[in-house]
Coordinates of C-alpha atoms in Angstrom, one line a residue:
M1 CA 15.3 -1.1 -3.7
S2 CA 12.6 1.5 -4.1
R3 CA 13.2 3.5 -1.2
N4 CA 16.7 4.3 -2.7
Q5 CA 15.2 4.9 -5.9
L6 CA 13.0 7.6 -4.2
V7 CA 15.7 9.2 -2.7
Q8 CA 18.0 9.6 -5.8
Y9 CA 14.8 10.9 -7.7
C10 CA 14.3 13.6 -5.0
H11 CA 17.9 14.4 -4.7
S12 CA 18.3 14.8 -8.8
Q13 CA 15.1 17.3 -8.5
Y14 CA 16.3 19.4 -5.4
A15 CA 19.9 19.5 -7.4
L16 CA 18.0 21.3 -10.0
K17 CA 17.7 24.6 -8.3
E18 CA 20.6 27.1 -8.4
G19 CA 21.7 28.4 -5.1
Q20 CA 18.6 29.0 -3.2
C21 CA 15.2 28.0 -4.7
P22 CA 14.2 31.0 -6.7
D23 CA 10.5 30.4 -6.5
C24 CA 10.5 29.4 -2.9
P25 CA 7.3 31.4 -1.4
N26 CA 9.1 31.7 2.0
K27 CA 12.0 33.7 0.6
E28 CA 10.7 37.0 1.4
Q29 CA 10.2 36.0 5.0
G30 CA 13.9 35.3 5.4
L31 CA 13.2 31.7 5.8
C32 CA 15.1 30.5 2.7
A33 CA 18.7 31.0 4.1
S34 CA 19.8 27.4 4.4
K35 CA 21.2 25.0 1.6
N36 CA 18.6 22.0 2.3
C37 CA 15.8 23.6 3.9
S38 CA 16.7 23.0 7.4
T39 CA 15.5 26.7 8.6
C40 CA 12.2 25.8 6.9
F41 CA 11.8 22.5 8.6
Y42 CA 12.6 24.1 12.0
D43 CA 9.9 26.8 11.2
M44 CA 7.5 24.3 10.3
F45 CA 7.8 21.8 13.1
F46 CA 8.5 24.0 16.0
C47 CA 7.2 27.5 15.8
G48 CA 3.3 27.1 15.7
K49 CA 0.4 26.9 13.3
E50 CA 1.2 29.2 10.6
R51 CA 3.6 27.1 8.6
S52 CA 3.4 23.6 6.8
F53 CA 4.7 22.3 3.4
N54 CA 4.4 24.8 1.0
C55 CA 7.4 24.4 -1.2
I56 CA 8.0 21.5 -3.6
C57 CA 11.9 21.7 -2.8
S58 CA 11.3 21.1 0.9
T59 CA 9.6 17.8 0.1
Y60 CA 12.7 16.5 -2.0
S61 CA 14.9 17.6 0.9
Y62 CA 12.8 16.2 3.6
V63 CA 12.7 12.6 1.9
C64 CA 16.4 12.8 1.6
R65 CA 16.8 13.9 5.5
Y66 CA 14.3 11.7 7.1
I67 CA 13.1 8.9 5.1
Y68 CA 15.8 6.4 6.1
Q69 CA 15.2 7.2 9.7
Y70 CA 11.4 7.1 9.8
S71 CA 11.1 3.8 7.7
S72 CA 13.7 2.3 9.9
E73 CA 11.8 3.0 12.9
I74 CA 8.8 1.0 11.6
I75 CA 11.1 -1.8 10.6
Y76 CA 12.3 -2.3 14.0
L77 CA 9.0 -2.6 15.4
L78 CA 7.6 -5.0 12.5
R79 CA 10.5 -7.2 13.3
L80 CA 9.6 -7.2 17.0
I81 CA 6.0 -8.8 16.0
K82 CA 7.2 -10.9 13.2
S83 CA 5.1 -13.8 14.1
I84 CA 2.1 -11.9 13.3
F85 CA 3.3 -12.2 9.7
T86 CA 5.0 -15.6 9.9
G87 CA 3.3 -17.9 12.5
E88 CA 0.4 -20.2 12.4
H89 CA -2.1 -17.4 12.8
K90 CA -0.7 -15.1 10.7
L91 CA -2.4 -12.4 8.6
E92 CA -3.0 -13.7 5.4
N93 CA -3.2 -10.2 3.8
L94 CA -2.1 -6.8 4.7
N95 CA -4.6 -4.0 4.3
I96 CA -2.6 -1.0 5.2
M97 CA -4.0 2.5 6.2
S98 CA -1.6 5.4 6.6
I99 CA -3.1 8.7 7.9
G100 CA -0.8 11.8 7.2
C101 CA 1.4 9.7 5.1
G102 CA 3.7 12.3 3.5
P103 CA 6.3 10.7 1.7
C104 CA 5.1 7.2 2.7
S105 CA 8.2 6.0 5.0
E106 CA 6.1 3.5 6.6
A107 CA 5.1 2.0 3.0
F108 CA 8.7 1.4 2.5
A109 CA 9.2 -0.1 5.6
I110 CA 6.6 -2.5 5.2
E111 CA 8.3 -3.4 1.4
L112 CA 11.6 -3.9 2.9
F113 CA 10.3 -6.0 6.1
C114 CA 7.9 -8.2 3.6
N115 CA 10.7 -8.7 1.3
E116 CA 12.9 -9.9 4.2
I117 CA 10.4 -12.3 5.7
K118 CA 9.6 -13.5 2.3
Y119 CA 5.9 -12.4 3.0
E120 CA 3.6 -14.3 0.4
G121 CA 0.2 -12.7 1.0
N122 CA -1.3 -9.9 -0.9
I123 CA -0.3 -6.3 0.4
S124 CA -2.4 -3.0 -0.5
Y125 CA -1.4 0.4 0.9
C126 CA -3.8 3.3 1.1
G127 CA -2.2 6.7 2.4
F128 CA -4.2 9.9 3.1
D129 CA -2.5 13.4 3.0
L130 CA -4.5 16.7 2.4
N131 CA -1.4 18.6 1.3
P132 CA -1.1 18.4 -2.8
I133 CA 2.5 19.4 -2.3
W134 CA 3.4 16.0 -2.2
E135 CA 1.9 14.8 -5.5
E136 CA 5.1 14.4 -7.1
V137 CA 6.6 12.3 -4.4
H138 CA 3.5 10.2 -4.0
S139 CA 3.4 9.6 -7.7
F140 CA 6.7 8.1 -7.7
V141 CA 5.7 6.1 -4.5
T142 CA 2.6 4.5 -6.3
D143 CA 4.7 4.0 -9.5
N144 CA 7.6 2.2 -7.5
L145 CA 6.2 0.4 -4.9
S146 CA 6.3 -3.6 -5.3
F147 CA 2.8 -4.0 -4.1
S148 CA -0.6 -1.9 -4.8
A149 CA -0.5 1.7 -3.2
S150 CA -3.0 4.6 -3.6
I151 CA -2.9 8.1 -2.1
I152 CA -6.0 9.9 -1.5
T153 CA -6.1 13.7 -0.9
E154 CA -9.0 13.8 1.1
D155 CA -10.5 13.9 4.6
C156 CA -9.9 10.2 5.5
F157 CA -12.9 10.2 7.9
Q158 CA -15.2 11.8 5.2
Y159 CA -13.8 9.4 2.7
V160 CA -14.4 6.6 4.9
E161 CA -18.0 7.5 5.5
S162 CA -18.8 8.2 2.1
K163 CA -17.9 4.6 0.7
Q164 CA -20.6 2.0 1.6
D165 CA -18.1 -0.6 0.5
F166 CA -15.1 0.5 2.4
I167 CA -12.8 -2.3 3.5
Y168 CA -11.2 -1.3 6.8
P169 CA -7.5 -1.7 7.2
N170 CA -5.9 -4.6 9.4
I171 CA -2.9 -2.4 10.0
L172 CA -3.4 1.5 10.7
I173 CA -0.3 3.7 10.7
F174 CA 0.3 7.1 12.0
N175 CA 3.6 8.1 11.4
Y176 CA 4.8 11.4 12.8
L177 CA 1.3 12.6 12.6
F178 CA 0.4 13.1 16.4
S179 CA 3.0 15.9 16.8
D180 CA 2.1 17.7 13.9
I181 CA -1.8 18.0 14.9
A182 CA -0.6 18.6 18.4
V183 CA 0.9 21.8 17.1
K184 CA -1.5 22.7 14.2
G185 CA -4.9 21.2 15.4
N186 CA -7.1 19.5 18.0
L187 CA -5.3 15.9 18.7
N188 CA -8.2 15.0 21.3
Q189 CA -10.8 15.3 18.7
F190 CA -8.7 13.6 16.2
I191 CA -8.1 10.6 18.2
T192 CA -11.9 10.6 19.2
D193 CA -12.7 10.4 15.3
V194 CA -10.1 7.9 14.7
V195 CA -11.3 5.3 17.1
E196 CA -15.0 5.7 16.6
K197 CA -14.8 6.1 12.9
I198 CA -12.0 3.6 12.0
I199 CA -10.5 1.6 14.9
D200 CA -13.7 0.4 16.3
K201 CA -14.9 -0.9 12.9
M202 CA -11.4 -2.6 11.9
P203 CA -11.5 -6.5 11.9
A204 CA -10.1 -8.8 14.7
K205 CA -6.4 -9.5 14.8
S206 CA -5.8 -5.8 13.4
I207 CA -2.4 -3.7 14.3
I208 CA -2.2 0.3 15.1
I209 CA 1.0 1.7 14.8
V210 CA 2.0 5.2 16.3
N211 CA 5.5 6.2 15.8
D212 CA 6.5 9.9 16.4
I213 CA 9.1 12.1 18.5
N214 CA 9.8 11.2 22.0
H215 CA 8.2 14.3 23.4
Y216 CA 5.3 15.2 25.7
M217 CA 3.6 17.0 22.9
S218 CA 2.6 13.8 21.2
R219 CA 3.5 10.8 23.4
D220 CA 1.3 11.6 26.3
Y221 CA -1.5 11.2 23.9
Y222 CA -0.5 7.7 23.5
K223 CA -2.3 7.0 26.6
V224 CA -5.6 8.9 25.2
L225 CA -5.8 6.5 21.9
I226 CA -5.3 3.5 24.4
S227 CA -8.1 4.5 26.8
K228 CA -10.7 5.3 23.8
S229 CA -9.8 2.4 21.9
N230 CA -10.4 0.1 25.0
I231 CA -14.1 1.2 25.2
K232 CA -15.4 -1.1 22.6
N233 CA -12.2 -3.2 21.9
N234 CA -10.2 -5.8 23.6
I235 CA -6.9 -4.3 23.0
T236 CA -3.2 -5.4 24.1
Q237 CA -0.6 -2.5 23.8
A238 CA 3.2 -2.1 23.9
S239 CA 5.2 1.1 24.3
L240 CA 8.8 1.3 23.0
S241 CA 11.3 3.9 22.6
F242 CA 15.1 4.4 21.1
S243 CA 16.4 7.3 23.2
G244 CA 15.8 10.2 25.1
Y245 CA 12.8 10.2 27.6
Q246 CA 12.4 6.8 29.3
Y247 CA 9.3 5.7 27.4
G248 CA 8.2 2.1 27.4
D249 CA 10.7 -0.7 26.4
R250 CA 14.2 0.7 25.0
Y251 CA 15.6 -1.0 22.1
S252 CA 19.1 -2.1 22.3
Y253 CA 20.5 -0.7 18.9
N254 CA 19.1 2.7 17.0
N255 CA 21.1 2.8 14.0
A256 CA 19.0 3.7 10.9
F257 CA 19.1 0.9 7.9
F258 CA 20.6 2.4 4.7
Y259 CA 21.4 -0.6 2.4
L260 CA 23.8 2.3 0.5
K261 CA 27.2 2.4 -0.5
E262 CA 29.4 4.2 2.2
D263 CA 30.2 7.2 -0.2
S264 CA 26.7 7.4 -1.0
L265 CA 25.5 7.8 2.7
K266 CA 28.1 10.4 3.3
K267 CA 27.2 12.5 0.3
L268 CA 23.5 12.5 1.7
I269 CA 24.6 13.5 5.2
S270 CA 26.8 16.4 3.8
L271 CA 24.1 17.7 1.6
Y272 CA 21.0 17.0 3.5
D273 CA 21.9 16.2 7.3
T274 CA 20.2 12.7 6.5
R275 CA 19.3 11.3 9.9
T276 CA 21.3 8.0 10.8
L277 CA 19.7 7.3 14.1
C278 CA 16.1 6.3 15.6
T279 CA 14.9 8.4 18.0
S280 CA 11.3 8.0 18.2
A281 CA 8.7 6.9 20.8
Q282 CA 6.3 3.9 19.7
L283 CA 2.7 2.6 20.6
L284 CA 1.9 -0.5 19.3
M285 CA -1.7 -1.8 19.6
L286 CA -3.3 -5.3 19.0
K287 CA -7.0 -5.5 18.7
R288 CA -7.8 -8.9 19.4
S289 CA -11.6 -8.5 19.1
N290 CA -14.6 -6.1 19.4
K291 CA -16.1 -6.2 23.0
E292 CA -19.8 -7.6 23.2

């Protein structure tokens, strides 16, 4: 299973360091005080615009800590809309675009789900992420997924506009991106751009998925995406959440899916504080057609 293989790879790379990372660019700032980059994660996620992923060890630790949770959250959602992939009018092929893909946890969710339902159509995945620090993880992802995958380190809007023959996706995913932009950028402008430059041009019977922290910082922008998408598209939407703030429909279960031996899971938890529960708020949008 390629998700477990990625975690094994990242663990082996992270284990190469002795003590704290000798080359960590954050050590002089006193931010390399934890055994698993947790101090850096807190600073990146909650302490303003200055920090992003700038140390390769943090990418390894991030995978080991979060990829099971984030991919499981997507699996839960895909299972709810299983008929779109298996019914009489199913999507014959999956052309997936993920913006701000990071470690591509949604790609592993799609791989696991499609294996589960024995999906027989063609699957292609294109991730966009501007940060080159993910290069080693991305190389592993593209080499080990069971379907065609590519990662592009360019601005997604500029890339789309520069390709005359660009084929717009029928599945568009934002996995823990809105919360990042809300802290470090202009989320209103991003939503405008993604609607006008991508969603408006996606084919009928397309799927848009937003999966993010259950927090007003990102969740309250979901309605902005719905409103702007509805201007030129016929959209049906559903809202879901696992825990915390009561947003949309609540899942009955929130355990992450591991498919690991118990001792392996215990080791991951002890080393990386691996997340075992799903906690996100989700927006699912179905683009039925363009408006005339």
